Amino acid sequence: MAPPRNSRAPETLSVVLSKVATRGNKLIVTVNYHGHPKDGLVFARDRDGNPSATGDNWPNRVHNWIPSLDHPSAKATVSFTVSAPRQEQVIANGRFISTTIAGDAAPANAAHQVWKFEETRPIPPYCMVVAVNQGVVIKSLDQNVTQLVYNIPLKDSDYAPKGFSAAAPSLTFFSQTIAPYPYEKLALIVGATRFGGMENSSAIVFPSTLFEHRPNEKIRTRFDIPTHLEEVVAHEIAHQWFGDSVTESTWADLWLSEGFATYFAGLFVEKYDGEAAFRDYMRDAAQRYFRFEQQRNLPIHDTSTTDLMALLNPNNYEKGAWVLHMLRRRLGDEAFFKGLRDYYNAHAGGNASSEDLRTALEKASKNDLRDFFARWVYGAGHPRYELGWGSMERRAVTSVVIRLNQLQDGDAFLDPVPIEFVVNGKKERRTIVPTGKSTTVTIQLPANPSAISIDPDDTLLKEVVRINP
Ligand SMILES: [Zn+2]
């Protein structure tokens, strides 16, 4: 009988080891291959009409051009050696090592250059990229946190430094909020990607439509750029910490990447554009989520969706951001951000699950968050409140009986609900702690309220269906 041999099926490379290996053994496997990848490394004309090649792998397309365990839990270091025509620029993950002339040609006559990059920190396979193009490379004037460069087609070179103006402050702000920037440099590349931005570790790719004018779009005064440009740049940079450095263990934990990036873009808006802009950002997010929920009412921690592209949905982005926002409001800024820093530091360069986040926040806040996670992360939907009330006056005290109903399908949300009353022109706050889908409480007020509102500060992802006297 012949010994077993290495074999290749369309999605699988089977390697026969020379001797039996056990868990923990280190092995070196060399795979030689060639060809024109059908996906993952995308060949396209750039905005100048020049040829380019750009890695674009999410969620599991990298194995089309790099032999790999194509799953976010299989993080690895990576180095690239790329031979490219001399007129091309090459950029890849990690630190630039060198360019050398290929072959024996004299430098002036050489047709090709060889570029080397090395990423020494483990990154998820979907973040492994090279980008080859004839664009211009612009060094950002702001080199505060890390080496920041833009690699873009000539057509975009005038606008790019302004269009990317949120990048340097994002790096500074997230470094101060969480931990030092995790990588050796950051390149912002305009190239081929099917996404609105792709957060490849230290080499983010934005589509060529990024700088296109969108009619009717708001301009925020702080950076004088359209809102989407500020938000998408902050979002992709936030991924360098959340998604790239701390990577979701399973696809069901994707909100640890997308929910974090969405919320941190919101925190950026809060810091640089103010409280009102942040509130608008979160309200828009809630509306997008509510529209999605009408189509698909599933938990954020979604183990039933097998089409990975379908996971790029408002559950993981907008509702994930809202879960973080609710935790922040519940725990307070100090415990919340301490919990996030502890979570980040414990898993930087590795993987994390929703349970890892829960335990880190519980430790930092000394709160039990099992019920919160059970309802908001592992359960579906959001509360839809209906409030009814009536009052009785006796000896200058008004007793108000309040019934708070929850109209959503499924279990009750037991989160405390702030209620605001306007009494004699003054605001009075009370909190109702629901005991089920219908909760009745009696509270004392100085007089009959002239107005009642539920959670006026938006501490909960909720809808108020009606308030009845
Ligand atoms: Zn994202």
Short mmCIF file of C-alpha atoms and ligand atoms in Angstrom, two decimals:
data_model
loop_
_atom_site.label_atom_id
_atom_site.label_comp_id
_atom_site.label_asym_id
_atom_site.label_seq_id
_atom_site.Cartn_x
_atom_site.Cartn_y
_atom_site.Cartn_z
CA MET A 1 0.00 0.00 0.00
CA ALA A 2 1.36 3.43 -0.92
CA PRO A 3 1.83 5.96 1.89
CA PRO A 4 -0.82 8.71 2.17
CA ARG A 5 0.02 11.80 0.17
CA ASN A 6 -0.71 15.48 0.44
CA SER A 7 -3.89 16.25 -1.44
CA ARG A 8 -5.94 19.22 -2.49
CA ALA A 9 -9.70 19.55 -2.82
CA PRO A 10 -11.33 22.84 -3.86
CA GLU A 11 -11.60 24.16 -0.25
CA THR A 12 -9.16 21.88 1.58
CA LEU A 13 -5.46 21.25 1.61
CA SER A 14 -4.61 17.98 3.37
CA VAL A 15 -1.05 17.78 4.63
CA VAL A 16 0.39 14.47 5.77
CA LEU A 17 2.90 15.01 8.58
CA SER A 18 6.18 13.13 8.56
CA LYS A 19 5.50 11.99 12.12
CA VAL A 20 2.60 12.00 14.54
CA ALA A 21 2.13 15.40 16.19
CA THR A 22 0.24 16.27 19.34
CA ARG A 23 -1.32 19.48 20.59
CA GLY A 24 1.33 22.07 21.35
CA ASN A 25 3.90 20.71 18.88
CA LYS A 26 5.36 23.32 16.55
CA LEU A 27 5.61 22.31 12.92
CA ILE A 28 6.74 24.13 9.81
CA VAL A 29 4.72 23.45 6.68
CA THR A 30 5.83 25.04 3.41
CA VAL A 31 3.19 25.34 0.71
CA ASN A 32 4.36 26.32 -2.77
CA TYR A 33 1.60 27.44 -5.09
CA HIS A 34 0.91 29.79 -7.94
CA GLY A 35 -2.01 31.02 -9.99
CA HIS A 36 -4.52 33.80 -10.39
CA PRO A 37 -6.87 33.89 -7.37
CA LYS A 38 -10.55 33.92 -8.22
CA ASP A 39 -11.33 35.99 -5.10
CA GLY A 40 -9.67 37.44 -1.99
CA LEU A 41 -6.94 39.22 -3.93
CA VAL A 42 -8.91 41.48 -6.23
CA PHE A 43 -7.49 42.78 -9.53
CA ALA A 44 -9.14 46.00 -10.66
CA ARG A 45 -8.53 49.36 -12.33
CA ASP A 46 -8.19 52.20 -9.84
CA ARG A 47 -9.72 55.69 -10.17
CA ASP A 48 -6.85 56.75 -12.43
CA GLY A 49 -7.50 53.76 -14.72
CA ASN A 50 -4.30 52.02 -13.60
CA PRO A 51 -4.14 48.32 -12.71
CA SER A 52 -4.15 47.42 -9.03
CA ALA A 53 -4.36 44.37 -6.78
CA THR A 54 -5.93 44.60 -3.33
CA GLY A 55 -6.61 41.99 -0.65
CA ASP A 56 -10.28 41.93 0.36
CA ASN A 57 -10.99 38.84 2.43
CA TRP A 58 -13.89 39.26 4.82
CA PRO A 59 -15.36 36.94 6.01
CA ASN A 60 -13.54 33.82 4.77
CA ARG A 61 -12.13 34.58 1.33
CA VAL A 62 -8.43 34.73 2.23
CA HIS A 63 -7.88 31.03 1.53
CA ASN A 64 -8.41 31.85 -2.16
CA TRP A 65 -4.89 33.31 -2.14
CA ILE A 66 -3.23 32.37 1.19
CA PRO A 67 -3.33 28.76 2.44
CA SER A 68 -4.84 29.24 5.88
CA LEU A 69 -7.31 28.14 8.51
CA ASP A 70 -9.83 30.69 7.32
CA HIS A 71 -11.55 31.50 10.61
CA PRO A 72 -11.20 34.51 12.95
CA SER A 73 -9.95 32.25 15.76
CA ALA A 74 -6.91 31.15 13.70
CA LYS A 75 -4.88 34.30 14.29
CA ALA A 76 -1.32 34.38 13.03
CA THR A 77 1.66 36.61 12.35
CA VAL A 78 2.34 37.19 8.67
CA SER A 79 5.07 38.51 6.42
CA PHE A 80 4.88 39.34 2.74
CA THR A 81 7.52 39.48 0.03
CA VAL A 82 6.05 41.01 -3.12
CA SER A 83 7.75 41.47 -6.47
CA ALA A 84 6.04 44.21 -8.43
CA PRO A 85 6.75 46.38 -11.49
CA ARG A 86 8.81 49.42 -10.54
CA GLN A 87 6.03 51.91 -11.14
CA GLU A 88 3.86 50.16 -8.53
CA GLN A 89 3.62 50.95 -4.82
CA VAL A 90 3.20 47.99 -2.49
CA ILE A 91 1.77 48.12 1.01
CA ALA A 92 0.88 45.28 3.36
CA ASN A 93 0.20 44.53 7.03
CA GLY A 94 2.85 45.44 9.53
CA ARG A 95 6.23 47.08 9.39
CA PHE A 96 7.86 48.00 6.11
CA ILE A 97 11.20 46.14 5.98
CA SER A 98 12.78 46.96 2.62
CA THR A 99 12.59 47.37 -1.12
CA THR A 100 15.28 45.78 -3.23
CA ILE A 101 15.88 45.35 -6.93
CA ALA A 102 14.78 42.00 -8.27
CA GLY A 103 17.39 39.89 -10.10
CA ASP A 104 20.78 41.06 -11.35
CA ALA A 105 19.71 44.13 -13.31
CA ALA A 106 21.39 47.46 -12.62
CA PRO A 107 19.06 49.58 -10.45
CA ALA A 108 18.35 52.05 -13.26
CA ASN A 109 17.22 49.30 -15.64
CA ALA A 110 15.43 46.99 -13.23
CA ALA A 111 11.86 46.27 -14.20
CA HIS A 112 10.79 44.96 -10.80
CA GLN A 113 11.24 45.77 -7.13
CA VAL A 114 10.84 43.40 -4.22
CA TRP A 115 8.97 44.72 -1.18
CA LYS A 116 9.02 43.18 2.29
CA PHE A 117 6.59 43.72 5.15
CA GLU A 118 6.34 41.96 8.47
CA GLU A 119 3.46 41.85 10.96
CA THR A 120 4.77 40.47 14.24
CA ARG A 121 1.45 40.52 16.09
CA PRO A 122 -1.13 37.80 15.47
CA ILE A 123 -3.97 39.07 13.26
CA PRO A 124 -7.15 37.38 11.98
CA PRO A 125 -6.78 35.74 8.55
CA TYR A 126 -9.48 38.01 7.07
CA CYS A 127 -7.26 41.02 7.88
CA MET A 128 -4.20 39.78 5.94
CA VAL A 129 -3.66 42.01 2.90
CA VAL A 130 -1.34 43.42 0.34
CA ALA A 131 -2.25 46.35 -1.90
CA VAL A 132 -0.34 46.97 -5.13
CA ASN A 133 -1.10 50.10 -7.13
CA GLN A 134 0.36 53.12 -8.88
CA GLY A 135 -1.13 55.55 -6.41
CA VAL A 136 0.63 58.25 -4.49
CA VAL A 137 1.73 57.80 -0.90
CA ILE A 138 1.15 60.79 1.35
CA LYS A 139 2.60 60.94 4.82
CA SER A 140 0.14 62.48 7.27
CA LEU A 141 1.39 65.67 8.90
CA ASP A 142 0.15 64.29 12.21
CA GLN A 143 2.50 61.54 13.40
CA ASN A 144 1.51 61.65 17.05
CA VAL A 145 0.54 58.07 17.76
CA THR A 146 1.84 56.02 14.89
CA GLN A 147 3.21 56.35 11.41
CA LEU A 148 0.12 57.36 9.42
CA VAL A 149 0.22 57.24 5.60
CA TYR A 150 -2.36 57.48 2.81
CA ASN A 151 -2.01 55.33 -0.28
CA ILE A 152 -4.41 56.64 -2.90
CA PRO A 153 -5.01 57.19 -6.62
CA LEU A 154 -3.69 60.49 -8.01
CA LYS A 155 -7.27 61.70 -8.58
CA ASP A 156 -7.90 61.68 -4.82
CA SER A 157 -4.58 63.14 -3.74
CA ASP A 158 -5.78 66.73 -3.35
CA TYR A 159 -8.75 65.91 -1.17
CA ALA A 160 -7.45 62.92 0.78
CA PRO A 161 -5.50 64.77 3.51
CA LYS A 162 -8.66 66.70 4.33
CA GLY A 163 -10.99 63.72 3.81
CA PHE A 164 -8.91 61.64 6.22
CA SER A 165 -8.68 64.43 8.78
CA ALA A 166 -10.54 62.35 11.39
CA ALA A 167 -7.81 59.67 11.27
CA ALA A 168 -5.10 61.19 13.46
CA PRO A 169 -7.51 62.38 16.18
CA SER A 170 -9.16 58.92 16.13
CA LEU A 171 -5.79 57.28 16.77
CA THR A 172 -5.08 59.65 19.64
CA PHE A 173 -8.55 59.40 21.19
CA PHE A 174 -8.81 55.59 21.04
CA SER A 175 -5.23 55.21 22.33
CA GLN A 176 -6.10 57.36 25.32
CA THR A 177 -9.45 55.66 25.91
CA ILE A 178 -8.36 52.02 25.59
CA ALA A 179 -4.66 51.23 25.10
CA PRO A 180 -1.74 52.19 22.85
CA TYR A 181 -2.33 51.65 19.11
CA PRO A 182 -1.65 47.91 18.54
CA TYR A 183 0.34 47.98 15.27
CA GLU A 184 3.54 49.29 13.71
CA LYS A 185 1.95 51.80 11.32
CA LEU A 186 -1.39 52.68 9.82
CA ALA A 187 -1.93 52.95 6.07
CA LEU A 188 -5.25 54.26 4.76
CA ILE A 189 -5.60 52.85 1.26
CA VAL A 190 -8.15 53.71 -1.43
CA GLY A 191 -8.58 50.50 -3.41
CA ALA A 192 -10.83 47.60 -4.34
CA THR A 193 -13.11 46.45 -1.54
CA ARG A 194 -16.72 45.35 -1.60
CA PHE A 195 -17.24 47.02 1.79
CA GLY A 196 -17.74 50.63 2.90
CA GLY A 197 -14.31 50.23 4.50
CA MET A 198 -12.28 47.15 5.41
CA GLU A 199 -10.37 47.23 8.67
CA ASN A 200 -7.33 45.10 7.72
CA SER A 201 -4.79 45.34 10.52
CA SER A 202 -2.62 48.44 9.99
CA ALA A 203 -3.67 48.63 6.30
CA ILE A 204 -7.30 49.78 6.05
CA VAL A 205 -8.85 49.74 2.57
CA PHE A 206 -11.59 52.20 1.62
CA PRO A 207 -13.56 51.95 -1.64
CA SER A 208 -12.90 54.50 -4.39
CA THR A 209 -16.40 55.90 -3.81
CA LEU A 210 -15.28 57.17 -0.38
CA PHE A 211 -14.63 60.75 -1.46
CA GLU A 212 -17.61 60.98 -3.81
CA HIS A 213 -20.06 63.74 -3.07
CA ARG A 214 -23.34 62.50 -1.61
CA PRO A 215 -26.17 64.93 -2.18
CA ASN A 216 -28.00 66.24 0.92
CA GLU A 217 -25.40 64.91 3.31
CA LYS A 218 -24.70 66.84 6.49
CA ILE A 219 -21.28 68.40 7.00
CA ARG A 220 -19.98 68.47 10.55
CA THR A 221 -18.22 71.69 11.31
CA ARG A 222 -15.39 70.27 13.39
CA PHE A 223 -13.53 68.66 10.47
CA ASP A 224 -15.55 70.26 7.69
CA ILE A 225 -16.11 66.89 6.02
CA PRO A 226 -19.32 64.91 5.32
CA THR A 227 -20.60 62.87 8.27
CA HIS A 228 -20.09 59.48 6.59
CA LEU A 229 -16.42 60.22 5.96
CA GLU A 230 -15.76 61.09 9.59
CA GLU A 231 -17.77 58.12 10.87
CA VAL A 232 -16.34 55.47 8.53
CA VAL A 233 -12.74 56.55 9.19
CA ALA A 234 -13.29 56.49 12.98
CA HIS A 235 -15.14 53.14 12.67
CA GLU A 236 -12.35 51.38 10.73
CA ILE A 237 -9.67 52.79 13.01
CA ALA A 238 -11.59 51.62 16.11
CA HIS A 239 -11.48 48.11 14.60
CA GLN A 240 -7.70 48.11 14.99
CA TRP A 241 -8.35 47.57 18.70
CA PHE A 242 -11.69 45.75 18.46
CA GLY A 243 -11.87 43.11 15.73
CA ASP A 244 -8.19 43.12 14.75
CA SER A 245 -6.28 43.04 18.04
CA VAL A 246 -9.12 41.53 20.12
CA THR A 247 -10.88 39.30 17.60
CA GLU A 248 -14.29 37.63 17.97
CA SER A 249 -13.88 33.94 18.89
CA THR A 250 -16.83 32.83 16.78
CA TRP A 251 -19.02 34.44 14.12
CA ALA A 252 -21.81 34.65 16.71
CA ASP A 253 -19.55 37.08 18.64
CA LEU A 254 -19.20 39.41 15.64
CA TRP A 255 -20.75 42.30 17.59
CA LEU A 256 -17.51 42.42 19.63
CA SER A 257 -16.02 43.74 16.40
CA GLU A 258 -18.83 45.63 14.61
CA GLY A 259 -20.78 46.82 17.66
CA PHE A 260 -17.57 48.16 19.21
CA ALA A 261 -16.45 49.92 16.01
CA THR A 262 -19.92 51.46 15.61
CA TYR A 263 -20.00 52.63 19.23
CA PHE A 264 -16.46 53.98 19.20
CA ALA A 265 -17.23 55.99 16.05
CA GLY A 266 -20.13 57.37 18.12
CA LEU A 267 -17.77 58.17 21.01
CA PHE A 268 -15.58 60.00 18.51
CA VAL A 269 -18.60 62.02 17.38
CA GLU A 270 -19.44 62.73 21.04
CA LYS A 271 -15.93 63.98 21.77
CA TYR A 272 -15.38 66.10 18.65
CA ASP A 273 -18.91 67.13 17.62
CA GLY A 274 -20.66 67.25 20.98
CA GLU A 275 -23.50 65.68 22.92
CA ALA A 276 -26.30 66.60 20.50
CA ALA A 277 -24.47 65.08 17.50
CA PHE A 278 -23.82 61.92 19.54
CA ARG A 279 -27.48 61.69 20.50
CA ASP A 280 -28.48 61.99 16.81
CA TYR A 281 -25.93 59.30 15.92
CA MET A 282 -27.38 56.88 18.50
CA ARG A 283 -30.99 57.70 17.55
CA ASP A 284 -30.24 57.04 13.87
CA ALA A 285 -28.66 53.75 14.93
CA ALA A 286 -31.78 52.80 16.90
CA GLN A 287 -34.05 53.55 13.92
CA ARG A 288 -31.91 51.41 11.60
CA TYR A 289 -32.07 48.57 14.10
CA PHE A 290 -35.86 48.84 14.56
CA ARG A 291 -36.37 48.61 10.77
CA PHE A 292 -34.14 45.53 10.64
CA GLU A 293 -35.89 43.85 13.56
CA GLN A 294 -39.19 43.98 11.67
CA GLN A 295 -37.59 41.72 9.06
CA ARG A 296 -35.44 39.51 11.28
CA ASN A 297 -35.94 39.31 15.02
CA LEU A 298 -32.89 37.33 16.14
CA PRO A 299 -30.45 37.61 19.04
CA ILE A 300 -27.20 39.54 18.52
CA HIS A 301 -25.42 36.32 19.48
CA ASP A 302 -26.78 34.65 16.36
CA THR A 303 -25.92 30.98 15.97
CA SER A 304 -28.63 30.31 13.36
CA THR A 305 -27.50 32.51 10.44
CA THR A 306 -25.10 30.51 8.28
CA ASP A 307 -24.66 33.08 5.47
CA LEU A 308 -21.78 35.08 6.95
CA MET A 309 -22.41 38.13 4.76
CA ALA A 310 -25.91 38.26 6.27
CA LEU A 311 -24.27 38.82 9.68
CA LEU A 312 -23.26 42.32 8.53
CA ASN A 313 -26.61 43.53 9.84
CA PRO A 314 -27.94 46.11 12.33
CA ASN A 315 -27.98 43.50 15.08
CA ASN A 316 -24.20 43.36 15.09
CA TYR A 317 -23.60 47.04 14.26
CA GLU A 318 -26.32 49.27 15.66
CA LYS A 319 -27.81 47.07 18.37
CA GLY A 320 -24.31 46.01 19.42
CA ALA A 321 -23.42 49.70 19.80
CA TRP A 322 -26.58 50.24 21.84
CA VAL A 323 -25.76 47.32 24.15
CA LEU A 324 -22.44 49.04 24.91
CA HIS A 325 -24.18 52.37 25.38
CA MET A 326 -26.70 50.86 27.81
CA LEU A 327 -23.90 49.20 29.76
CA ARG A 328 -22.07 52.53 29.94
CA ARG A 329 -25.15 54.31 31.27
CA ARG A 330 -25.87 51.52 33.74
CA LEU A 331 -22.32 51.10 35.11
CA GLY A 332 -21.13 54.68 34.79
CA ASP A 333 -18.19 55.88 32.69
CA GLU A 334 -15.49 54.94 35.16
CA ALA A 335 -16.41 51.27 35.63
CA PHE A 336 -17.49 50.86 32.00
CA PHE A 337 -14.24 52.09 30.46
CA LYS A 338 -12.14 50.30 33.08
CA GLY A 339 -13.99 47.10 32.17
CA LEU A 340 -13.33 47.69 28.46
CA ARG A 341 -9.63 48.34 29.08
CA ASP A 342 -9.35 45.19 31.20
CA TYR A 343 -11.18 43.19 28.52
CA TYR A 344 -8.90 44.62 25.82
CA ASN A 345 -5.67 44.04 27.74
CA ALA A 346 -6.64 40.47 28.64
CA HIS A 347 -7.28 39.52 25.00
CA ALA A 348 -5.05 41.82 22.88
CA GLY A 349 -3.50 39.79 20.08
CA GLY A 350 -5.97 36.96 20.77
CA ASN A 351 -9.66 36.15 20.67
CA ALA A 352 -12.60 36.91 22.95
CA SER A 353 -16.19 35.87 23.44
CA SER A 354 -19.27 37.70 24.66
CA GLU A 355 -18.76 35.93 28.00
CA ASP A 356 -15.23 37.35 28.25
CA LEU A 357 -16.67 40.85 27.88
CA ARG A 358 -19.38 40.14 30.47
CA THR A 359 -16.93 38.89 33.08
CA ALA A 360 -14.54 41.83 32.55
CA LEU A 361 -17.37 44.36 32.98
CA GLU A 362 -18.70 42.47 36.00
CA LYS A 363 -15.29 42.55 37.68
CA ALA A 364 -14.78 46.25 36.98
CA SER A 365 -18.26 47.25 38.14
CA LYS A 366 -19.03 44.57 40.76
CA ASN A 367 -22.40 44.13 39.04
CA ASP A 368 -24.03 40.85 38.03
CA LEU A 369 -24.70 41.22 34.31
CA ARG A 370 -25.96 37.71 33.55
CA ASP A 371 -29.59 38.80 33.20
CA PHE A 372 -28.65 41.81 31.08
CA PHE A 373 -26.58 39.69 28.66
CA ALA A 374 -29.23 36.94 28.63
CA ARG A 375 -31.90 39.39 27.51
CA TRP A 376 -29.92 41.82 25.30
CA VAL A 377 -27.19 39.65 23.75
CA TYR A 378 -28.56 36.09 23.82
CA GLY A 379 -32.21 37.18 23.52
CA ALA A 380 -33.92 39.02 20.66
CA GLY A 381 -35.82 42.28 20.31
CA HIS A 382 -36.16 45.47 22.34
CA PRO A 383 -38.71 46.84 24.80
CA ARG A 384 -41.79 48.61 23.43
CA TYR A 385 -43.27 50.52 26.35
CA GLU A 386 -46.83 51.58 26.96
CA LEU A 387 -47.52 53.66 30.04
CA GLY A 388 -50.90 54.29 31.63
CA TRP A 389 -51.45 56.45 34.71
CA GLY A 390 -54.07 57.86 37.04
CA SER A 391 -53.84 60.03 40.15
CA MET A 392 -55.44 60.67 43.53
CA GLU A 393 -54.96 63.76 45.63
CA ARG A 394 -54.96 63.66 49.43
CA ARG A 395 -53.62 66.29 51.88
CA ALA A 396 -51.43 68.11 49.33
CA VAL A 397 -49.83 64.86 48.13
CA THR A 398 -50.66 63.42 44.77
CA SER A 399 -50.41 59.65 44.43
CA VAL A 400 -49.85 58.59 40.84
CA VAL A 401 -50.52 54.99 39.90
CA ILE A 402 -48.43 53.95 36.93
CA ARG A 403 -48.73 50.83 34.88
CA LEU A 404 -45.79 50.15 32.59
CA ASN A 405 -46.55 47.52 29.94
CA GLN A 406 -44.07 45.95 27.54
CA LEU A 407 -45.69 45.12 24.20
CA GLN A 408 -42.82 43.30 22.46
CA ASP A 409 -42.89 39.57 21.72
CA GLY A 410 -40.87 37.41 24.08
CA ASP A 411 -39.74 37.97 27.64
CA ALA A 412 -39.80 41.20 29.61
CA PHE A 413 -36.77 43.49 29.79
CA LEU A 414 -36.04 44.05 33.47
CA ASP A 415 -33.85 47.15 33.01
CA PRO A 416 -34.77 50.04 35.33
CA VAL A 417 -36.80 52.61 33.36
CA PRO A 418 -36.33 56.32 34.16
CA ILE A 419 -39.60 58.29 34.04
CA GLU A 420 -39.72 62.08 33.95
CA PHE A 421 -42.74 64.08 35.18
CA VAL A 422 -43.31 67.77 34.72
CA VAL A 423 -44.99 69.01 37.91
CA ASN A 424 -45.76 72.71 38.43
CA GLY A 425 -43.31 73.50 35.64
CA LYS A 426 -40.50 71.52 37.29
CA LYS A 427 -39.00 68.18 36.26
CA GLU A 428 -39.27 65.25 38.67
CA ARG A 429 -37.48 61.96 38.01
CA ARG A 430 -38.45 58.50 39.24
CA THR A 431 -37.26 55.04 38.22
CA ILE A 432 -39.50 52.04 37.69
CA VAL A 433 -37.94 48.61 38.02
CA PRO A 434 -40.09 46.24 35.95
CA THR A 435 -41.00 42.90 37.49
CA GLY A 436 -42.47 41.47 34.31
CA LYS A 437 -44.22 42.56 31.14
CA SER A 438 -46.67 44.59 33.20
CA THR A 439 -45.58 46.50 36.29
CA THR A 440 -47.76 48.72 38.47
CA VAL A 441 -46.29 51.17 40.97
CA THR A 442 -47.63 54.08 42.99
CA ILE A 443 -45.46 57.16 43.41
CA GLN A 444 -45.95 60.43 45.27
CA LEU A 445 -45.70 63.78 43.52
CA PRO A 446 -46.36 67.34 44.76
CA ALA A 447 -49.20 67.73 42.22
CA ASN A 448 -50.66 66.21 39.08
CA PRO A 449 -48.04 65.99 36.31
CA SER A 450 -48.64 68.03 33.18
CA ALA A 451 -46.36 65.81 31.08
CA ILE A 452 -44.70 62.39 31.38
CA SER A 453 -41.85 60.97 29.34
CA ILE A 454 -40.07 57.62 29.40
CA ASP A 455 -36.27 57.51 29.43
CA PRO A 456 -35.79 61.05 28.12
CA ASP A 457 -31.96 60.72 28.17
CA ASP A 458 -31.98 57.67 25.87
CA THR A 459 -30.30 55.27 28.27
CA LEU A 460 -32.24 52.35 26.77
CA LEU A 461 -32.79 51.01 23.26
CA LYS A 462 -36.56 51.31 23.36
CA GLU A 463 -39.71 52.48 21.65
CA VAL A 464 -42.45 54.34 23.47
CA VAL A 465 -45.69 53.23 21.86
CA ARG A 466 -48.07 55.43 23.87
CA ILE A 467 -48.52 57.25 27.16
CA ASN A 468 -52.17 57.35 28.33
CA PRO A 469 -53.59 59.31 31.20
ZN ZN B 1 -16.85 47.51 10.81
#
